[in-house]
Short mmCIF file of C-alpha atoms in Angstrom, two decimals:
data_model
loop_
_atom_site.label_atom_id
_atom_site.label_comp_id
_atom_site.label_asym_id
_atom_site.label_seq_id
_atom_site.Cartn_x
_atom_site.Cartn_y
_atom_site.Cartn_z
CA UNK R 1 90.22 125.06 129.27
CA UNK R 2 88.31 126.68 126.33
CA UNK R 3 85.52 128.35 127.19
CA UNK R 4 82.51 127.52 126.14
CA UNK R 5 81.70 130.09 124.01
CA UNK R 6 84.40 129.16 122.40
CA UNK R 7 84.37 124.82 122.40
CA UNK R 8 80.25 124.75 122.28
CA UNK R 9 81.14 126.10 118.27
CA UNK R 10 83.41 122.47 117.86
CA UNK R 11 82.40 119.73 116.65
CA UNK R 12 85.37 116.97 116.62
CA UNK R 13 84.90 113.39 115.30
CA UNK R 14 87.93 110.41 115.97
CA UNK R 15 87.53 107.30 117.69
CA UNK R 16 85.83 106.68 121.57
CA UNK R 17 88.49 108.13 124.26
CA UNK R 18 86.99 106.81 126.72
CA UNK R 19 88.60 103.66 125.83
CA UNK R 20 92.15 104.87 125.04
CA UNK R 21 94.20 101.86 124.12
CA UNK R 22 94.95 103.60 120.53
CA UNK R 23 97.33 106.55 119.69
CA UNK R 24 93.77 108.94 118.07
CA UNK R 25 92.20 107.92 121.00
CA UNK R 26 94.30 108.25 124.02
CA UNK R 27 94.61 111.80 122.29
CA UNK R 28 91.73 112.55 122.08
CA UNK R 29 91.38 111.60 125.47
CA UNK R 30 93.52 114.45 126.29
CA UNK R 31 92.02 116.31 123.96
CA UNK R 32 88.51 116.24 125.89
CA UNK R 33 89.73 117.54 129.44
CA UNK R 34 90.26 121.13 127.62
CA UNK R 35 87.70 122.17 126.33
CA UNK R 36 84.47 122.85 128.84
CA UNK R 37 81.95 121.66 126.36
CA UNK R 38 83.23 118.72 124.65
CA UNK R 39 80.64 118.14 121.18
CA UNK R 40 82.45 115.11 120.50
CA UNK R 41 80.24 112.00 118.12
CA UNK R 42 82.82 108.52 118.04
CA UNK R 43 83.19 106.95 114.63
CA UNK R 44 85.03 103.63 116.47
CA UNK R 45 85.06 101.92 119.49
CA UNK R 46 88.76 100.29 119.99
CA UNK R 47 87.72 98.31 123.81
CA UNK R 48 91.44 96.76 124.99
CA UNK R 49 89.50 93.17 125.04
CA UNK R 50 86.69 92.73 122.40
CA UNK R 51 86.93 94.12 119.24
CA UNK R 52 83.40 94.87 117.73
CA UNK R 53 82.19 92.33 114.60
CA UNK R 54 81.10 93.60 111.19
CA UNK R 55 78.79 94.73 111.74
CA UNK R 56 78.73 96.49 115.07
CA UNK R 57 81.10 98.89 113.36
CA UNK R 58 78.43 99.12 110.91
CA UNK R 59 75.82 100.15 113.06
CA UNK R 60 77.82 102.83 115.14
CA UNK R 61 79.10 104.49 112.07
CA UNK R 62 76.15 104.93 110.75
CA UNK R 63 75.41 106.29 113.86
CA UNK R 64 77.50 108.62 113.69
CA UNK R 65 76.42 110.07 111.07
CA UNK R 66 72.79 110.16 112.03
CA UNK R 67 73.85 112.22 115.38
CA UNK R 68 75.96 114.18 112.87
CA UNK R 69 73.42 115.70 110.30
CA UNK R 70 71.29 115.96 113.09
CA UNK R 71 74.63 118.18 115.25
CA UNK R 72 74.73 120.24 111.94
CA UNK R 73 71.41 120.92 112.02
CA UNK R 74 70.52 122.12 115.44
CA UNK R 75 73.98 123.82 117.22
CA UNK R 76 75.70 126.53 115.74
CA UNK R 77 78.35 123.48 115.29
CA UNK R 78 81.46 125.93 112.76
CA UNK R 79 84.60 123.84 112.98
CA UNK R 80 84.94 120.52 112.33
CA UNK R 81 87.35 119.07 114.12
CA UNK R 82 87.91 115.18 112.41
CA UNK R 83 90.56 112.81 113.83
CA UNK R 84 91.78 110.31 110.45
CA UNK R 85 93.98 107.96 110.21
CA UNK R 86 95.01 105.93 106.76
CA UNK R 87 93.57 103.60 104.76
CA UNK R 88 89.91 102.47 106.35
CA UNK R 89 89.85 105.57 109.02
CA UNK R 90 90.75 108.16 105.82
CA UNK R 91 87.86 106.52 104.50
CA UNK R 92 86.12 105.79 106.94
CA UNK R 93 85.65 109.99 108.17
CA UNK R 94 86.52 111.54 104.95
CA UNK R 95 82.70 110.91 104.80
CA UNK R 96 82.43 112.95 107.64
CA UNK R 97 83.76 115.84 105.96
CA UNK R 98 81.98 115.55 102.57
CA UNK R 99 78.72 115.73 105.46
CA UNK R 100 80.35 118.60 106.74
CA UNK R 101 80.90 120.60 103.17
CA UNK R 102 77.71 120.23 102.22
CA UNK R 103 76.85 122.28 105.32
CA UNK R 104 79.73 124.43 105.15
CA UNK R 105 81.30 124.17 107.86
CA UNK R 106 84.62 125.26 108.66
CA UNK R 107 86.54 121.93 108.86
CA UNK R 108 89.99 121.16 110.18
CA UNK R 109 90.62 117.28 108.96
CA UNK R 110 93.65 115.82 111.92
CA UNK R 111 96.53 113.10 109.99
CA UNK R 112 97.81 111.44 112.72
CA UNK R 113 98.46 108.41 110.40
CA UNK R 114 102.63 107.13 110.27
CA UNK R 115 102.85 105.61 106.62
CA UNK R 116 100.58 109.43 105.39
CA UNK R 117 103.00 110.27 101.90
CA UNK R 118 102.40 105.71 101.82
CA UNK R 119 99.40 106.43 101.42
CA UNK R 120 98.70 109.76 100.03
CA UNK R 121 100.95 108.00 96.56
CA UNK R 122 99.17 105.12 96.47
CA UNK R 123 95.26 107.12 96.18
CA UNK R 124 96.75 110.71 95.07
CA UNK R 125 93.55 111.60 93.44
CA UNK R 126 90.74 110.63 96.24
CA UNK R 127 93.35 111.93 99.40
CA UNK R 128 93.54 114.77 96.45
CA UNK R 129 89.62 114.88 96.63
CA UNK R 130 88.92 115.21 100.31
CA UNK R 131 91.52 117.73 101.07
CA UNK R 132 90.57 120.53 98.71
CA UNK R 133 87.33 120.99 100.61
CA UNK R 134 89.02 121.08 104.17
CA UNK R 135 89.62 124.58 105.78
CA UNK R 136 92.92 123.54 107.98
CA UNK R 137 95.15 120.26 107.44
CA UNK R 138 96.65 119.77 110.21
CA UNK R 139 99.66 116.63 111.48
CA UNK R 140 101.76 115.35 114.94
CA UNK R 141 104.80 116.51 113.04
CA UNK R 142 106.38 118.83 110.72
CA UNK R 143 108.11 115.47 108.69
CA UNK R 144 104.14 115.09 107.41
CA UNK R 145 102.79 119.03 107.72
CA UNK R 146 106.61 119.14 104.70
CA UNK R 147 105.52 116.84 102.51
CA UNK R 148 101.58 118.22 102.71
CA UNK R 149 102.77 121.08 101.54
CA UNK R 150 104.24 119.08 98.95
CA UNK R 151 101.96 118.77 97.54
CA UNK R 152 100.88 121.62 97.75
CA UNK R 153 98.28 122.12 100.18
CA UNK R 154 98.56 125.53 101.95
CA UNK R 155 96.67 124.74 105.10
CA UNK R 156 98.92 123.29 107.07
CA UNK R 157 100.06 123.78 110.00
CA UNK R 158 102.00 121.22 112.94
CA UNK R 159 100.33 120.78 116.25
CA UNK R 160 102.42 117.63 117.99
CA UNK R 161 100.35 115.10 120.41
CA UNK R 162 99.93 116.19 124.04
CA UNK R 163 100.80 114.20 127.34
CA UNK R 164 99.81 113.86 130.25
CA UNK R 165 102.27 115.94 132.93
CA UNK R 166 104.52 113.67 135.37
CA UNK R 167 104.28 112.62 137.92
CA UNK R 168 106.39 112.99 141.08
CA UNK R 169 106.88 109.77 142.67
CA UNK R 170 110.90 108.54 143.98
CA UNK R 171 113.06 106.12 141.58
CA UNK R 172 114.00 102.26 143.86
CA UNK R 173 117.70 101.51 143.21
CA UNK R 174 117.78 97.67 141.08
CA UNK R 175 121.15 97.40 140.29
CA UNK R 176 119.98 96.49 136.28
CA UNK R 177 119.75 99.26 134.05
CA UNK R 178 115.61 98.85 133.65
CA UNK R 179 114.74 98.91 130.52
CA UNK R 180 111.03 99.51 129.17
CA UNK R 181 108.10 98.89 125.86
CA UNK R 182 104.34 100.61 126.44
CA UNK R 183 102.77 99.93 122.86
CA UNK R 184 101.48 97.68 120.84
CA UNK R 185 102.02 93.70 120.19
CA UNK R 186 103.16 93.51 116.19
CA UNK R 187 106.54 93.62 113.95
CA UNK R 188 105.51 97.88 113.37
CA UNK R 189 106.18 98.34 116.88
CA UNK R 190 109.58 96.59 116.99
CA UNK R 191 108.77 94.59 119.97
CA UNK R 192 110.15 91.65 118.14
CA UNK R 193 113.34 93.10 117.34
CA UNK R 194 114.23 93.70 120.67
CA UNK R 195 113.11 90.27 121.83
CA UNK R 196 115.44 89.09 119.19
CA UNK R 197 118.36 91.05 120.32
CA UNK R 198 117.97 90.31 123.97
CA UNK R 199 118.49 86.53 122.49
CA UNK R 200 121.50 87.41 119.73
CA UNK R 201 122.96 89.00 122.32
CA UNK R 202 121.57 86.94 126.07
CA UNK R 203 125.21 86.34 127.14
CA UNK R 204 126.05 89.69 126.98
CA UNK R 205 122.85 91.26 128.84
CA UNK R 206 122.58 89.38 131.36
CA UNK R 207 122.12 89.81 134.58
CA UNK R 208 122.75 93.38 133.73
CA UNK R 209 119.49 94.13 132.38
CA UNK R 210 115.90 93.38 132.74
CA UNK R 211 112.51 94.75 130.25
CA UNK R 212 109.43 95.49 131.34
CA UNK R 213 106.63 95.43 128.15
CA UNK R 214 103.62 96.50 128.79
CA UNK R 215 100.37 96.48 125.61
CA UNK R 216 98.07 94.77 124.30
CA UNK R 217 98.08 92.91 120.38
CA UNK R 218 99.47 89.52 120.00
CA UNK R 219 100.44 88.71 123.28
CA UNK R 220 100.42 85.17 123.15
CA UNK R 221 102.99 85.20 120.07
CA UNK R 222 104.59 87.22 121.88
CA UNK R 223 104.71 85.13 125.54
CA UNK R 224 105.70 82.59 123.19
CA UNK R 225 108.63 84.39 122.10
CA UNK R 226 110.31 84.79 125.19
CA UNK R 227 109.59 80.08 125.65
CA UNK R 228 111.36 79.47 122.86
CA UNK R 229 114.82 81.94 123.39
CA UNK R 230 113.48 81.33 127.56
CA UNK R 231 114.00 85.34 128.25
CA UNK R 232 112.28 85.24 131.15
CA UNK R 233 115.12 85.73 133.55
CA UNK R 234 115.42 89.38 131.15
CA UNK R 235 111.95 90.24 130.08
CA UNK R 236 108.34 91.18 132.17
CA UNK R 237 104.96 91.26 130.68
CA UNK R 238 102.54 93.28 132.41
CA UNK R 239 99.93 93.71 130.72
CA UNK R 240 97.99 96.75 130.11
CA UNK R 241 99.29 99.24 132.08
CA UNK R 242 97.50 102.87 132.61
CA UNK R 243 97.41 105.79 134.94
CA UNK R 244 99.21 104.92 138.35
CA UNK R 245 101.37 101.54 137.18
CA UNK R 246 102.08 102.93 134.40
CA UNK R 247 103.80 106.64 136.75
CA UNK R 248 105.34 103.23 138.16
CA UNK R 249 106.84 102.26 135.55
CA UNK R 250 107.58 105.61 133.84
CA UNK R 251 109.37 105.85 137.26
CA UNK R 252 111.48 103.08 137.56
CA UNK R 253 112.60 102.52 134.58
CA UNK R 254 116.50 104.52 132.11
CA UNK R 255 115.66 103.83 128.80
CA UNK R 256 112.53 103.95 127.06
CA UNK R 257 112.50 101.43 123.72
CA UNK R 258 110.44 102.41 120.48
CA UNK R 259 112.33 101.02 117.67
CA UNK R 260 109.29 101.36 114.97
CA UNK R 261 109.23 101.10 111.71
CA UNK R 262 106.49 103.12 110.76
CA UNK R 263 105.21 105.69 113.80
CA UNK R 264 103.46 109.27 112.97
CA UNK R 265 105.62 111.19 116.01
CA UNK R 266 105.16 108.61 119.17
CA UNK R 267 103.65 109.94 121.97
CA UNK R 268 105.64 107.60 123.97
CA UNK R 269 108.81 108.29 122.97
CA UNK R 270 107.17 111.70 124.51
CA UNK R 271 105.76 109.90 128.16
CA UNK R 272 108.90 108.31 128.94
CA UNK R 273 110.65 111.27 128.33
CA UNK R 274 108.43 113.68 131.28
CA UNK R 275 109.93 111.17 132.93
CA UNK R 276 112.95 111.43 132.13
CA UNK R 277 113.88 108.58 130.26
CA UNK R 278 116.42 107.78 127.85
CA UNK R 279 114.86 107.27 124.06
CA UNK R 280 116.89 104.58 121.70
CA UNK R 281 114.13 104.70 118.65
CA UNK R 282 114.39 104.47 114.69
CA UNK R 283 114.70 106.80 112.53
CA UNK R 284 112.01 106.43 111.02
CA UNK R 285 108.66 109.90 111.05
CA UNK R 286 108.30 112.17 113.04
CA UNK R 287 111.02 110.63 115.84
CA UNK R 288 113.74 112.71 114.48
CA UNK R 289 111.84 115.60 115.95
CA UNK R 290 111.58 114.56 119.12
CA UNK R 291 114.88 112.20 120.22
CA UNK R 292 117.65 114.45 118.85
CA UNK R 293 120.38 111.30 118.57
CA UNK R 294 123.30 111.97 120.77
CA UNK R 295 121.56 114.44 122.43
CA UNK R 296 118.97 112.84 124.96
CA UNK R 297 118.66 109.50 123.24
CA UNK R 298 119.56 108.25 119.95
CA UNK R 299 118.26 106.43 116.92
CA UNK R 300 118.97 103.34 115.52
CA UNK R 301 117.95 102.03 111.64
CA UNK R 302 115.00 99.99 111.88
CA UNK R 303 115.20 96.19 111.95
CA UNK R 304 118.87 96.63 113.49
CA UNK R 305 119.67 94.70 116.57
CA UNK R 306 122.92 95.47 116.65
CA UNK R 307 122.89 98.92 117.16
CA UNK R 308 120.20 98.59 119.12
CA UNK R 309 122.38 96.54 121.23
CA UNK R 310 126.15 98.72 120.34
CA UNK R 311 123.74 101.93 122.60
CA UNK R 312 121.93 100.15 125.27
CA UNK R 313 125.79 99.15 126.39
CA UNK R 314 127.26 102.45 125.87
CA UNK R 315 124.40 103.45 129.13
CA UNK R 316 125.75 100.36 130.79
CA UNK R 317 129.85 102.02 129.95
CA UNK R 318 129.17 104.28 130.98
CA UNK R 319 125.66 105.05 133.57
CA UNK R 320 125.95 109.11 133.78
CA UNK R 321 124.94 109.44 129.92
CA UNK R 322 121.82 108.68 131.27
CA UNK R 323 120.93 111.77 133.96
CA UNK R 324 122.75 114.01 131.58
CA UNK R 325 120.54 112.73 128.92
CA UNK R 326 117.02 112.50 130.45
CA UNK R 327 116.88 115.88 131.34
CA UNK R 328 117.68 117.29 127.57
CA UNK R 329 114.52 115.14 126.80
CA UNK R 330 112.18 116.58 130.34
CA UNK R 331 113.13 119.79 128.81
CA UNK R 332 112.08 118.75 125.45
CA UNK R 333 108.34 117.38 126.47
CA UNK R 334 107.53 119.96 127.61
CA UNK R 335 106.50 122.12 124.51
CA UNK R 336 104.08 118.44 123.93
CA UNK R 337 102.46 119.57 128.39
CA UNK R 338 98.48 120.23 127.80
CA UNK R 339 99.54 123.67 129.32
CA UNK R 340 100.77 124.10 125.58
CA UNK R 341 99.28 122.37 122.85
CA UNK R 342 95.88 123.83 125.10
CA UNK R 343 97.01 126.83 124.21
CA UNK R 344 97.70 126.07 120.44
CA UNK R 345 94.29 124.51 119.63
CA UNK R 346 92.84 127.61 121.21
CA UNK R 347 94.08 129.28 119.20
CA UNK R 348 94.39 127.74 116.20
CA UNK R 349 90.29 127.53 116.53
CA UNK R 350 89.81 131.21 116.92
CA UNK R 351 91.68 131.87 113.92
CA UNK R 352 88.46 130.66 112.82
CA UNK R 353 86.14 131.50 114.39
CA UNK R 354 83.38 134.19 113.34
#
């Protein structure tokens, strides 16, 4: 726990952590438990069922600006920690950077984007305008830190995304290789590539594997894919899962699939590793920093469904690889448990507090 004498001097800004359906919100939900006093301003609410309309978003943004001005005026805040990504999110949060800069505060900007390099190259002048005003740039993986260092920024560090401690739930034998995907149902996460792979190799895999899918997003499109490919005997959609239900899924699975096209780090991968799942994921973004090819899983090229099948089949042929790789993944995930990230975060704050 970061004590009040430290946490009371920190103002955190980002999406509403009470509705952790996105990556940044999940991280902030974890952070909120580390602070004895959590000063927080929400810039965006990402509810599971009903999205905010444009007027609600404008209202929330203006309310956040007023709150920020008031807190910086009335409280002894020394560090403003702003969480952002790419696109409109970066432009929105950059206004808070400018406001904190006017108040001469230490500004930490926490970059969560999986396309940081692309977005920066498309908007270099504005990025430089904002980033030169911050005290510290925090990235979630070394690949993004190295990219910013190559652009001449010296004040860059990496703090990984924290994951919750795994629950101890006995695994029930099923007779089939249990595959799991958790996350947004969209092209970028590669879920449709998984379905295309199952369709292409249905004859080889049917009766041998079963895929559980949890998430939100393009639910109708996803279910149509299953119906059109006639994959009902191989795939079950369980909706958005959290808490004990999510832990049960992780505990009963063997392999976690995340064939993303773009990814900042992959918090869902780390969660799966903490439950000793073997990973098959794309070689993109920060994923290679946590998935060592051939050690705790296998890396594939984004969109390569043949590679995906090849590694699934490898585990079918030699299931003894699963516990061996799963244990190695668990050891890596320990570096992202709350106590490790909390200590790193507190140490970073202490370096900049008066």
